[in-house]
Amino acid sequence: MSGSSTVADQHADCAEERLITKPFVVVSLSAFAFFMYIGTLVPLVPLFIEGPLKGGELALGLNAAVFALAAVFARPLLGRLADRYGRRSIIIGGALMAAAGGMLMSQIDSLGFLMALRVLTGVGEAAVFVGSATLIADLSPRERRAEGASYFSVAVFSGIGVGPVFSEWLLDDVNFERTFIAAGGFAILAAVIAIFAPARVESPEDSESTVDSGGHAAPPVRALAESGIFKIIHPAAILPGVVLAFGVGGLTTFFLFIPEYSRDNGFANSGLLFLTYALVSLVIRIFGAKLPERLGPRRSVTIALVSMAGGLAVFAAAPNVVGLWIGAFLIGLGAAFNYPSLMALTVNNASDADRASAISSFTMFFEIGSAGSGLLIGGFAQIVGKQVGFLGGVVSCLIGLWLLRTKLAPAGSDVGSNRTERKSDIQLAG
């Protein structure tokens, strides 16, 4: 009888654990406002570089790399600051720093000054993302973290999707100054909303094998985290992060090349393509938020990488209006599945005590992927042109697919299927 009671109690506890709470909504709204800022810059900065600043594809790649590398080097410190001083403080500070960078871009006239300001915005973006993503993980029940990451990413993708449409409308091809200033306004709004977010959330102690009774990561994760490079990069984040980075390489190719490429192939501007990409991702993440957990990391991330590779290949093979629509749809489909499962794998292999550091390390691979692809694929496209350059993004996605299916989640593995493991534990307890 006691075993049956235990099973019932555990099921009841799972049913009572709410995911969507007031703090969850506040953090998501702040993230939406901030990624409206990021989305506004997505087409604006490349057009500014290739227009008034007279740069080429390599300058586009350098822009992505500078932004990303600044965020990469800042993230280890940001994770520790978030653990020590709370998540809210770095969200507010990062949003204000990014706002300053965006607004100052309205006053510059050289690539050198632009790159300096991209450093400022890169550090600010890293701070906001680390603080927000960590709070969302703090607020999500353990067995619903992939679902929580999906809902949170709705805010991120809404901003990134709507921002370019707003940017292209306000820009009207010539009004760069007012558009940069408006972008900074969204970042300031994000900081104001974040004032109402919790500084930190104390989570229940983990009971999985990676966490001991004191809430600290158990061997081998703890031993790794205390040695060598793992003092900077959390070991739980490495394999999921590397796979993420190669997927981000494909997405970065889309972000960098589409603003000008769409104008050369039948579109007045890129806004509708970014909106299509974002809407596809949003619909899947809202109505299919539980899919990453049900499919498991191997299948869900495979869908992501194959879809993004397919979209980029379509851009290269069909440089026309129909090809651009199809490619944007496939990119959106891939983006919907790329992040949640990999994020959940990372978080569930870190303790409560170092969760912010693990998430900081994992999200750092966004910038690693962006920097690497910006330099390599940007340089490649400088030689062969944007149309063939899209194939560089295809290669990036295919490398990520190989790593996923041979290293992170090989055939027959049950990596990351925490819900399955919990059900087995309950059955054993019964």
Coordinates of C-alpha atoms in Angstrom, one line a residue:
M1 CA 0.0 0.0 0.0
S2 CA 2.8 2.4 0.9
G3 CA 4.4 1.9 -2.5
S4 CA 1.1 2.7 -4.3
S5 CA 0.7 5.8 -2.1
T6 CA 4.2 6.9 -3.0
V7 CA 3.3 6.6 -6.7
A8 CA 0.1 8.5 -6.3
D9 CA 1.9 11.3 -4.3
Q10 CA 4.6 11.6 -6.9
H11 CA 2.0 11.9 -9.7
A12 CA 0.1 14.4 -7.7
D13 CA 3.2 16.5 -7.1
C14 CA 4.0 16.5 -10.9
A15 CA 0.4 17.6 -11.6
E16 CA 0.6 20.5 -9.1
E17 CA 3.8 21.9 -10.4
R18 CA 2.8 25.0 -12.4
L19 CA 4.9 26.2 -15.2
I20 CA 3.3 29.5 -16.3
T21 CA 3.4 31.8 -13.3
K22 CA 3.5 35.6 -12.9
P23 CA 7.3 35.7 -12.6
F24 CA 7.6 33.4 -15.7
V25 CA 5.4 35.9 -17.7
V26 CA 7.4 38.9 -16.5
V27 CA 10.7 37.4 -17.5
S28 CA 9.2 36.4 -20.9
L29 CA 7.8 39.9 -21.5
S30 CA 11.2 41.5 -20.7
A31 CA 12.9 39.0 -23.1
F32 CA 10.3 39.9 -25.8
A33 CA 11.0 43.6 -25.5
F34 CA 14.8 43.0 -25.6
F35 CA 14.6 40.7 -28.6
M36 CA 12.5 43.3 -30.4
Y37 CA 15.7 45.3 -30.0
I38 CA 17.8 42.4 -31.4
G39 CA 15.3 41.8 -34.2
T40 CA 15.3 45.5 -35.2
L41 CA 19.1 45.3 -35.6
V42 CA 19.0 42.0 -37.6
P43 CA 18.4 43.6 -41.0
L44 CA 19.4 47.1 -40.0
V45 CA 23.1 46.5 -39.3
P46 CA 23.8 44.4 -42.5
L47 CA 22.1 47.1 -44.6
F48 CA 24.0 49.8 -42.8
I49 CA 27.3 48.0 -43.4
E50 CA 26.6 47.4 -47.1
G51 CA 25.0 50.8 -47.6
P52 CA 26.4 53.9 -45.9
L53 CA 29.5 52.1 -44.6
K54 CA 30.2 50.5 -48.0
G55 CA 31.3 47.1 -46.6
G56 CA 31.0 43.6 -48.2
E57 CA 30.3 40.0 -47.2
L58 CA 33.5 39.8 -45.2
A59 CA 32.5 42.9 -43.2
L60 CA 29.1 41.3 -42.6
G61 CA 30.9 38.2 -41.2
L62 CA 33.2 40.4 -39.1
N63 CA 30.2 42.2 -37.6
A64 CA 28.7 38.9 -36.5
A65 CA 32.0 37.6 -35.2
V66 CA 32.8 40.8 -33.1
F67 CA 29.4 40.8 -31.6
A68 CA 29.6 37.0 -30.8
L69 CA 33.1 37.0 -29.5
A70 CA 32.4 39.8 -27.1
A71 CA 29.5 37.8 -25.7
V72 CA 31.6 34.6 -25.5
F73 CA 34.3 36.2 -23.4
A74 CA 31.8 37.9 -21.2
R75 CA 29.6 34.8 -20.5
P76 CA 31.8 33.0 -17.9
L77 CA 31.9 36.1 -15.7
L78 CA 28.2 36.8 -16.3
G79 CA 27.2 33.3 -15.1
R80 CA 29.2 33.8 -11.9
L81 CA 27.7 37.3 -11.4
A82 CA 24.2 35.8 -11.9
D83 CA 24.8 33.1 -9.3
R84 CA 26.3 35.7 -6.8
Y85 CA 24.1 38.8 -7.3
G86 CA 21.0 37.4 -8.8
R87 CA 19.6 37.1 -12.3
R88 CA 17.6 40.3 -12.3
S89 CA 20.6 42.6 -11.9
I90 CA 22.4 41.3 -15.0
I91 CA 19.3 41.5 -17.1
I92 CA 18.8 45.2 -16.2
G93 CA 22.5 46.0 -16.6
G94 CA 22.8 44.1 -19.9
A95 CA 19.7 45.7 -21.4
L96 CA 20.9 49.2 -20.6
M97 CA 24.3 48.5 -22.0
A98 CA 22.9 47.2 -25.2
A99 CA 20.5 50.2 -25.4
A100 CA 23.5 52.5 -25.3
G101 CA 25.3 50.6 -28.0
G102 CA 22.3 50.6 -30.3
M103 CA 21.6 54.3 -29.9
L104 CA 25.2 55.3 -30.4
M105 CA 25.2 53.4 -33.7
S106 CA 23.0 56.2 -35.0
Q107 CA 26.0 58.6 -34.8
I108 CA 28.8 56.7 -36.4
D109 CA 30.2 56.7 -39.9
S110 CA 32.9 54.1 -40.0
L111 CA 33.2 50.3 -39.7
G112 CA 35.7 50.6 -36.9
F113 CA 33.3 52.5 -34.6
L114 CA 30.5 50.1 -35.5
M115 CA 32.6 47.2 -34.4
A116 CA 33.4 48.8 -31.1
L117 CA 29.7 49.3 -30.4
R118 CA 29.0 45.7 -31.5
V119 CA 31.3 44.7 -28.6
L120 CA 29.1 46.7 -26.2
T121 CA 25.9 45.2 -27.6
G122 CA 27.3 41.7 -27.6
V123 CA 28.1 41.9 -23.9
G124 CA 24.7 43.4 -23.2
E125 CA 22.9 40.6 -25.1
A126 CA 24.8 37.9 -23.3
A127 CA 23.9 39.4 -19.9
V128 CA 20.2 39.6 -20.8
F129 CA 20.1 36.1 -22.2
V130 CA 22.0 34.4 -19.4
G131 CA 19.9 36.1 -16.7
S132 CA 16.6 35.5 -18.5
A133 CA 17.2 31.9 -19.5
T134 CA 18.5 31.0 -16.0
L135 CA 15.4 32.5 -14.4
I136 CA 13.2 30.5 -16.7
A137 CA 15.1 27.3 -15.8
D138 CA 14.8 28.3 -12.1
L139 CA 11.1 28.8 -12.5
S140 CA 10.4 25.6 -14.4
P141 CA 9.8 22.2 -12.8
R142 CA 12.6 19.8 -13.6
E143 CA 10.5 17.5 -15.8
R144 CA 9.1 20.4 -17.7
R145 CA 12.3 22.4 -18.5
A146 CA 12.3 21.6 -22.2
E147 CA 8.7 22.8 -22.3
G148 CA 9.6 25.9 -20.3
A149 CA 12.5 26.6 -22.7
S150 CA 10.0 26.3 -25.6
Y151 CA 7.6 28.8 -24.1
F152 CA 10.4 31.2 -23.3
S153 CA 11.7 30.9 -26.8
V154 CA 8.3 32.1 -28.0
A155 CA 9.2 35.5 -26.5
V156 CA 12.7 35.4 -28.1
F157 CA 11.4 34.4 -31.5
S158 CA 8.5 36.8 -31.4
G159 CA 10.9 39.7 -30.9
I160 CA 13.3 38.5 -33.5
G161 CA 10.4 37.9 -35.9
V162 CA 8.5 41.2 -35.4
G163 CA 11.6 43.3 -35.0
P164 CA 12.8 43.1 -38.6
V165 CA 9.3 44.0 -39.9
F166 CA 9.3 47.1 -37.7
S167 CA 12.9 47.9 -38.6
E168 CA 12.3 47.7 -42.4
W169 CA 9.1 49.8 -42.1
L170 CA 10.8 52.5 -40.0
L171 CA 14.0 52.4 -42.0
D172 CA 12.3 53.0 -45.3
D173 CA 15.8 52.4 -46.9
V174 CA 17.3 55.7 -45.7
N175 CA 16.3 56.5 -42.1
F176 CA 19.1 54.7 -40.2
E177 CA 19.4 57.2 -37.4
R178 CA 15.8 57.1 -36.2
T179 CA 15.7 53.3 -36.5
F180 CA 18.8 52.8 -34.4
I181 CA 17.4 55.1 -31.7
A182 CA 14.0 53.2 -31.7
A183 CA 15.9 49.9 -31.4
G184 CA 17.6 51.2 -28.2
G185 CA 14.2 52.2 -26.8
F186 CA 13.1 48.5 -26.9
A187 CA 16.2 47.6 -24.8
I188 CA 15.3 50.3 -22.2
L189 CA 11.8 48.9 -22.0
A190 CA 13.2 45.4 -21.4
A191 CA 15.2 46.8 -18.4
V192 CA 12.1 48.5 -17.0
I193 CA 10.0 45.3 -17.2
A194 CA 12.8 43.3 -15.6
I195 CA 12.6 45.4 -12.4
F196 CA 9.5 43.3 -11.6
A197 CA 11.3 40.0 -12.1
P198 CA 12.6 38.0 -9.1
A199 CA 16.3 38.4 -8.3
R200 CA 16.6 34.6 -8.0
V201 CA 14.5 31.6 -7.3
E202 CA 15.4 28.8 -4.9
S203 CA 14.6 25.5 -6.7
P204 CA 13.9 22.2 -4.9
E205 CA 17.0 20.0 -4.6
D206 CA 17.6 17.7 -7.6
S207 CA 17.3 14.0 -7.0
E208 CA 18.9 12.8 -10.2
S209 CA 22.3 11.1 -10.4
T210 CA 24.2 14.3 -11.3
V211 CA 23.3 16.0 -8.0
D212 CA 24.1 14.9 -4.4
S213 CA 22.0 15.3 -1.3
G214 CA 23.5 18.8 -0.7
G215 CA 22.3 20.1 -4.1
H216 CA 25.8 20.0 -5.7
A217 CA 26.7 18.3 -8.9
A218 CA 27.9 14.7 -8.3
P219 CA 31.0 13.0 -9.9
P220 CA 32.0 13.0 -12.7
V221 CA 30.3 16.4 -13.4
R222 CA 31.5 17.9 -10.1
A223 CA 35.1 16.7 -10.6
L224 CA 35.2 18.1 -14.1
A225 CA 33.7 21.4 -13.1
E226 CA 36.5 21.9 -10.5
S227 CA 39.3 21.3 -12.9
G228 CA 41.1 23.1 -15.8
I229 CA 39.1 24.6 -18.5
F230 CA 35.9 23.4 -16.9
K231 CA 36.2 26.2 -14.4
I232 CA 35.3 28.4 -17.4
I233 CA 33.0 26.1 -19.5
H234 CA 30.7 23.9 -17.5
P235 CA 31.1 20.3 -18.6
A236 CA 27.3 19.7 -18.9
A237 CA 27.2 22.3 -21.6
I238 CA 29.9 21.1 -23.9
L239 CA 28.4 18.4 -26.2
P240 CA 24.9 20.0 -26.4
G241 CA 26.6 23.4 -26.9
V242 CA 28.8 22.2 -29.8
V243 CA 25.8 20.7 -31.6
L244 CA 23.9 24.0 -31.0
A245 CA 26.8 26.0 -32.4
F246 CA 26.8 24.2 -35.7
G247 CA 23.0 24.8 -36.0
V248 CA 23.5 28.4 -35.1
G249 CA 26.0 28.6 -38.0
G250 CA 23.2 27.8 -40.4
L251 CA 20.9 30.3 -38.8
T252 CA 23.6 33.0 -38.8
T253 CA 24.0 32.5 -42.6
F254 CA 20.3 33.2 -43.0
F255 CA 20.4 36.4 -40.8
L256 CA 23.5 37.8 -42.5
F257 CA 22.7 37.2 -46.2
I258 CA 18.9 37.4 -46.5
P259 CA 18.5 41.3 -46.0
E260 CA 20.4 42.1 -49.2
Y261 CA 19.8 38.8 -51.0
S262 CA 16.0 39.1 -50.8
R263 CA 16.2 42.6 -52.4
D264 CA 18.2 41.2 -55.3
N265 CA 15.7 38.4 -55.9
G266 CA 12.2 39.8 -56.0
F267 CA 11.5 41.3 -52.5
A268 CA 11.2 44.9 -51.6
N269 CA 12.7 44.1 -48.2
S270 CA 13.4 41.1 -46.0
G271 CA 10.8 41.8 -43.3
L272 CA 8.2 39.3 -44.6
L273 CA 10.8 36.5 -44.8
F274 CA 11.9 37.1 -41.2
L275 CA 8.3 37.2 -40.1
T276 CA 7.6 33.9 -41.9
Y277 CA 10.6 32.2 -40.2
A278 CA 9.5 33.5 -36.8
L279 CA 5.8 32.7 -37.2
V280 CA 6.5 29.1 -38.2
S281 CA 8.8 28.7 -35.1
L282 CA 6.2 30.4 -32.9
V283 CA 3.3 28.2 -34.0
I284 CA 5.4 25.0 -33.4
R285 CA 6.7 26.2 -30.0
I286 CA 3.3 27.3 -28.7
F287 CA 1.2 24.4 -29.9
G288 CA 4.0 21.8 -29.8
A289 CA 5.8 22.9 -26.7
K290 CA 5.8 19.3 -25.4
L291 CA 7.1 17.8 -28.6
P292 CA 10.9 18.1 -27.8
E293 CA 10.4 16.0 -24.6
R294 CA 8.2 13.5 -26.4
L295 CA 10.5 13.1 -29.4
G296 CA 13.7 13.2 -27.4
P297 CA 16.9 15.1 -28.3
R298 CA 18.0 12.7 -31.1
R299 CA 14.8 13.1 -33.2
S300 CA 13.9 16.7 -32.4
V301 CA 17.4 18.1 -33.1
T302 CA 17.7 16.0 -36.2
I303 CA 14.5 17.6 -37.5
A304 CA 16.0 21.0 -36.7
L305 CA 19.3 20.5 -38.4
V306 CA 17.9 18.8 -41.5
S307 CA 15.2 21.5 -41.9
M308 CA 17.7 24.4 -41.6
A309 CA 20.1 22.7 -44.0
G310 CA 17.3 22.2 -46.5
G311 CA 16.2 25.8 -46.2
L312 CA 19.7 27.1 -46.9
A313 CA 20.0 24.7 -49.8
V314 CA 16.8 26.0 -51.3
F315 CA 18.1 29.6 -51.1
A316 CA 21.2 28.5 -53.1
A317 CA 19.3 26.4 -55.6
A318 CA 16.3 28.7 -56.2
P319 CA 17.1 32.4 -56.1
N320 CA 13.6 33.6 -56.7
V321 CA 10.5 34.6 -54.7
V322 CA 9.1 31.0 -54.4
G323 CA 12.5 29.7 -53.2
L324 CA 12.8 32.4 -50.7
W325 CA 9.4 31.7 -49.2
I326 CA 10.1 27.9 -49.0
G327 CA 13.6 28.5 -47.5
A328 CA 12.2 30.9 -44.8
F329 CA 9.6 28.3 -43.9
L330 CA 12.2 25.5 -43.5
I331 CA 14.5 27.7 -41.5
G332 CA 11.6 28.5 -39.1
L333 CA 10.8 24.8 -38.8
G334 CA 14.4 24.0 -37.9
A335 CA 14.8 26.8 -35.5
A336 CA 11.7 25.7 -33.5
F337 CA 13.4 22.3 -32.6
N338 CA 17.0 23.3 -32.3
Y339 CA 17.2 24.9 -28.8
P340 CA 14.7 23.4 -26.2
S341 CA 16.0 19.8 -26.0
L342 CA 19.7 20.8 -26.0
M343 CA 19.0 23.4 -23.3
A344 CA 17.1 20.8 -21.1
L345 CA 20.0 18.3 -21.5
T346 CA 22.4 20.9 -20.1
V347 CA 20.2 22.1 -17.3
N348 CA 19.4 18.6 -16.1
N349 CA 23.0 17.7 -15.8
A350 CA 23.9 20.7 -13.6
S351 CA 23.1 21.3 -9.9
D352 CA 20.9 24.1 -8.6
A353 CA 24.1 25.7 -7.2
D354 CA 25.8 26.1 -10.6
R355 CA 22.8 26.3 -12.9
A356 CA 23.5 29.8 -14.1
S357 CA 27.1 28.9 -14.9
A358 CA 25.9 25.9 -16.9
I359 CA 23.4 27.9 -18.8
S360 CA 25.9 30.7 -19.4
S361 CA 28.3 28.1 -20.8
F362 CA 25.6 26.5 -23.0
T363 CA 24.3 29.8 -24.4
M364 CA 27.9 30.9 -25.1
F365 CA 27.8 28.4 -27.9
F366 CA 25.2 30.6 -29.7
E367 CA 28.0 33.2 -30.0
I368 CA 30.7 30.6 -30.8
G369 CA 28.5 29.4 -33.7
S370 CA 27.8 32.9 -34.8
A371 CA 31.4 34.0 -34.7
G372 CA 32.8 31.0 -36.4
S373 CA 30.2 31.0 -39.2
G374 CA 30.4 34.8 -39.5
L375 CA 34.1 34.6 -40.2
L376 CA 34.3 31.4 -42.2
I377 CA 31.1 31.6 -44.2
G378 CA 31.3 35.3 -44.6
G379 CA 34.8 35.0 -46.0
F380 CA 33.7 32.1 -48.3
A381 CA 30.8 34.2 -49.6
Q382 CA 33.1 37.2 -50.2
I383 CA 34.8 35.0 -52.7
V384 CA 31.9 33.1 -54.3
G385 CA 28.9 35.4 -53.6
K386 CA 25.9 35.0 -51.3
Q387 CA 24.1 32.4 -53.4
V388 CA 26.8 29.8 -53.2
G389 CA 27.7 31.1 -49.7
F390 CA 24.5 29.6 -48.4
L391 CA 26.1 26.2 -48.9
G392 CA 28.5 27.0 -46.1
G393 CA 25.6 27.1 -43.8
V394 CA 24.4 23.8 -45.1
V395 CA 27.8 22.2 -44.3
S396 CA 27.6 23.7 -40.7
C397 CA 24.2 22.1 -40.1
L398 CA 25.4 18.7 -41.5
I399 CA 28.4 18.7 -39.2
G400 CA 26.1 19.4 -36.2
L401 CA 23.9 16.5 -37.4
W402 CA 26.8 14.1 -37.5
L403 CA 27.9 15.1 -34.0
L404 CA 24.4 14.8 -32.6
R405 CA 23.9 11.3 -34.0
T406 CA 27.3 9.9 -33.3
K407 CA 28.5 11.6 -30.1
L408 CA 25.7 13.3 -28.2
A409 CA 22.7 11.0 -28.9
P410 CA 23.9 7.9 -30.7
A411 CA 21.4 5.3 -31.9
G412 CA 19.9 3.3 -29.0
S413 CA 20.7 5.9 -26.4
D414 CA 18.1 7.4 -24.1
V415 CA 20.0 10.6 -23.4
G416 CA 17.9 13.4 -22.1
S417 CA 14.7 11.5 -21.7
N418 CA 14.2 12.6 -18.1
R419 CA 10.4 11.9 -18.2
T420 CA 11.0 8.3 -19.1
E421 CA 13.6 7.9 -16.4
R422 CA 11.2 9.5 -13.8
K423 CA 8.4 7.0 -14.8
S424 CA 10.7 4.1 -14.4
D425 CA 11.7 5.4 -11.0
I426 CA 8.1 5.7 -10.0
Q427 CA 7.3 2.1 -11.2
L428 CA 10.3 0.8 -9.2
A429 CA 9.1 2.7 -6.1
G430 CA 5.7 1.0 -6.5

